[in-house]
Amino acid sequence: MNPEIAACGLFCGACRKYRKGACPGCHPNVRATWCAVRSCCIGHGWQSCAECTLQPLSECRKFNSFIGKVFGFVFRSDRSGCIARIRKVGADAFAGEMRRAGTYNRPVKK
């Protein structure tokens, strides 16, 4: 499991707080118990929603919640794109791409 990848697909490894040690990342962050996506992934033993086979991502109410939509708008993030990229290239390759690009919220398009 790559600790730099959040349950929703965002890349914690490019976040300033994560790099400075001010945030532990998604999975070990006990203050993030409010996140339904994180709880679902932890409950199923998944790194991220990329491993989910229960339903299409577009139909998941946890992933597509109001809070998730607001977060995506405010931070201009593409969590769905990140999940699609993880599914295509794998978590480690995704992390490498994001690390090289220096981004946490939009997948590298190749």
Short mmCIF file of C-alpha atoms in Angstrom, two decimals:
data_model
loop_
_atom_site.label_atom_id
_atom_site.label_comp_id
_atom_site.label_asym_id
_atom_site.label_seq_id
_atom_site.Cartn_x
_atom_site.Cartn_y
_atom_site.Cartn_z
CA MET A 1 0.00 0.00 0.00
CA ASN A 2 1.37 3.41 -0.97
CA PRO A 3 0.78 5.88 1.90
CA GLU A 4 1.01 8.80 -0.53
CA ILE A 5 -2.25 7.86 -2.28
CA ALA A 6 -5.51 8.89 -0.61
CA ALA A 7 -8.60 6.68 -0.69
CA CYS A 8 -10.24 9.05 -3.18
CA GLY A 9 -7.23 8.91 -5.51
CA LEU A 10 -5.60 12.22 -4.67
CA PHE A 11 -1.82 12.16 -4.27
CA CYS A 12 -0.81 13.21 -0.76
CA GLY A 13 2.88 13.04 -1.69
CA ALA A 14 2.75 16.42 -3.47
CA CYS A 15 0.90 18.19 -0.64
CA ARG A 16 2.95 20.72 1.35
CA LYS A 17 1.46 19.66 4.69
CA TYR A 18 2.20 15.99 3.98
CA ARG A 19 5.79 16.73 2.89
CA LYS A 20 6.41 18.85 6.00
CA GLY A 21 5.05 16.11 8.27
CA ALA A 22 2.06 18.21 9.35
CA CYS A 23 -0.39 15.66 7.90
CA PRO A 24 0.00 11.88 8.04
CA GLY A 25 -1.91 11.33 4.80
CA CYS A 26 -5.30 9.77 4.31
CA HIS A 27 -5.25 6.28 5.79
CA PRO A 28 -3.46 6.88 9.12
CA ASN A 29 -5.17 10.26 9.70
CA VAL A 30 -7.42 9.67 12.72
CA ARG A 31 -8.91 13.15 12.26
CA ALA A 32 -10.35 12.09 8.87
CA THR A 33 -12.95 9.71 10.28
CA TRP A 34 -15.63 11.96 8.74
CA CYS A 35 -14.62 10.83 5.23
CA ALA A 36 -16.99 8.12 3.95
CA VAL A 37 -14.64 7.24 1.08
CA ARG A 38 -11.75 6.66 3.48
CA SER A 39 -13.94 4.57 5.80
CA CYS A 40 -15.22 2.46 2.91
CA CYS A 41 -11.74 1.77 1.55
CA ILE A 42 -10.33 0.94 4.97
CA GLY A 43 -13.31 -1.30 5.69
CA HIS A 44 -12.73 -3.26 2.48
CA GLY A 45 -8.94 -3.28 2.77
CA TRP A 46 -8.43 -1.17 -0.35
CA GLN A 47 -5.75 1.42 -1.01
CA SER A 48 -8.23 3.53 -2.97
CA CYS A 49 -11.49 3.44 -4.88
CA ALA A 50 -9.46 2.14 -7.83
CA GLU A 51 -9.75 -1.34 -6.28
CA CYS A 52 -13.54 -1.22 -5.85
CA THR A 53 -15.60 -3.67 -7.88
CA LEU A 54 -18.90 -3.17 -6.04
CA GLN A 55 -20.31 -0.63 -8.49
CA PRO A 56 -19.20 1.85 -11.13
CA LEU A 57 -17.49 4.88 -9.60
CA SER A 58 -20.07 7.15 -11.22
CA GLU A 59 -22.82 5.46 -9.17
CA CYS A 60 -21.08 5.51 -5.80
CA ARG A 61 -22.84 7.87 -3.41
CA LYS A 62 -19.86 7.99 -1.07
CA PHE A 63 -17.45 9.07 -3.80
CA ASN A 64 -19.92 11.45 -5.46
CA SER A 65 -21.28 13.03 -2.29
CA PHE A 66 -22.07 16.72 -1.96
CA ILE A 67 -18.91 17.24 0.09
CA GLY A 68 -16.84 15.51 -2.60
CA LYS A 69 -18.31 17.75 -5.29
CA VAL A 70 -17.64 20.90 -3.27
CA PHE A 71 -14.09 19.72 -2.53
CA GLY A 72 -13.52 19.04 -6.24
CA PHE A 73 -14.79 22.47 -7.22
CA VAL A 74 -12.88 24.42 -4.57
CA PHE A 75 -9.58 22.61 -5.13
CA ARG A 76 -10.12 22.03 -8.88
CA SER A 77 -9.41 18.36 -8.34
CA ASP A 78 -10.18 15.46 -10.63
CA ARG A 79 -10.56 12.54 -8.24
CA SER A 80 -12.34 10.44 -10.89
CA GLY A 81 -9.46 11.05 -13.28
CA CYS A 82 -6.97 10.04 -10.61
CA ILE A 83 -8.87 6.79 -9.95
CA ALA A 84 -9.01 6.07 -13.70
CA ARG A 85 -5.26 6.66 -13.98
CA ILE A 86 -4.52 4.36 -11.02
CA ARG A 87 -6.63 1.67 -12.64
CA LYS A 88 -4.76 2.11 -15.93
CA VAL A 89 -1.14 2.23 -14.74
CA GLY A 90 -1.24 0.97 -11.14
CA ALA A 91 -0.72 2.77 -7.85
CA ASP A 92 3.09 2.87 -7.90
CA ALA A 93 3.33 4.21 -11.47
CA PHE A 94 0.60 6.76 -10.68
CA ALA A 95 2.52 7.90 -7.59
CA GLY A 96 5.69 8.28 -9.66
CA GLU A 97 3.90 10.33 -12.31
CA MET A 98 2.32 12.59 -9.72
CA ARG A 99 5.58 13.01 -7.82
CA ARG A 100 7.44 14.03 -10.99
CA ALA A 101 4.64 16.40 -12.02
CA GLY A 102 4.41 17.87 -8.51
CA THR A 103 0.63 17.71 -8.43
CA TYR A 104 -1.80 16.15 -6.01
CA ASN A 105 -5.22 16.75 -7.50
CA ARG A 106 -5.13 16.18 -11.26
CA PRO A 107 -3.82 13.06 -12.98
CA VAL A 108 -0.98 13.22 -15.46
CA LYS A 109 -2.41 12.64 -18.94
CA LYS A 110 -0.37 10.35 -21.15
#
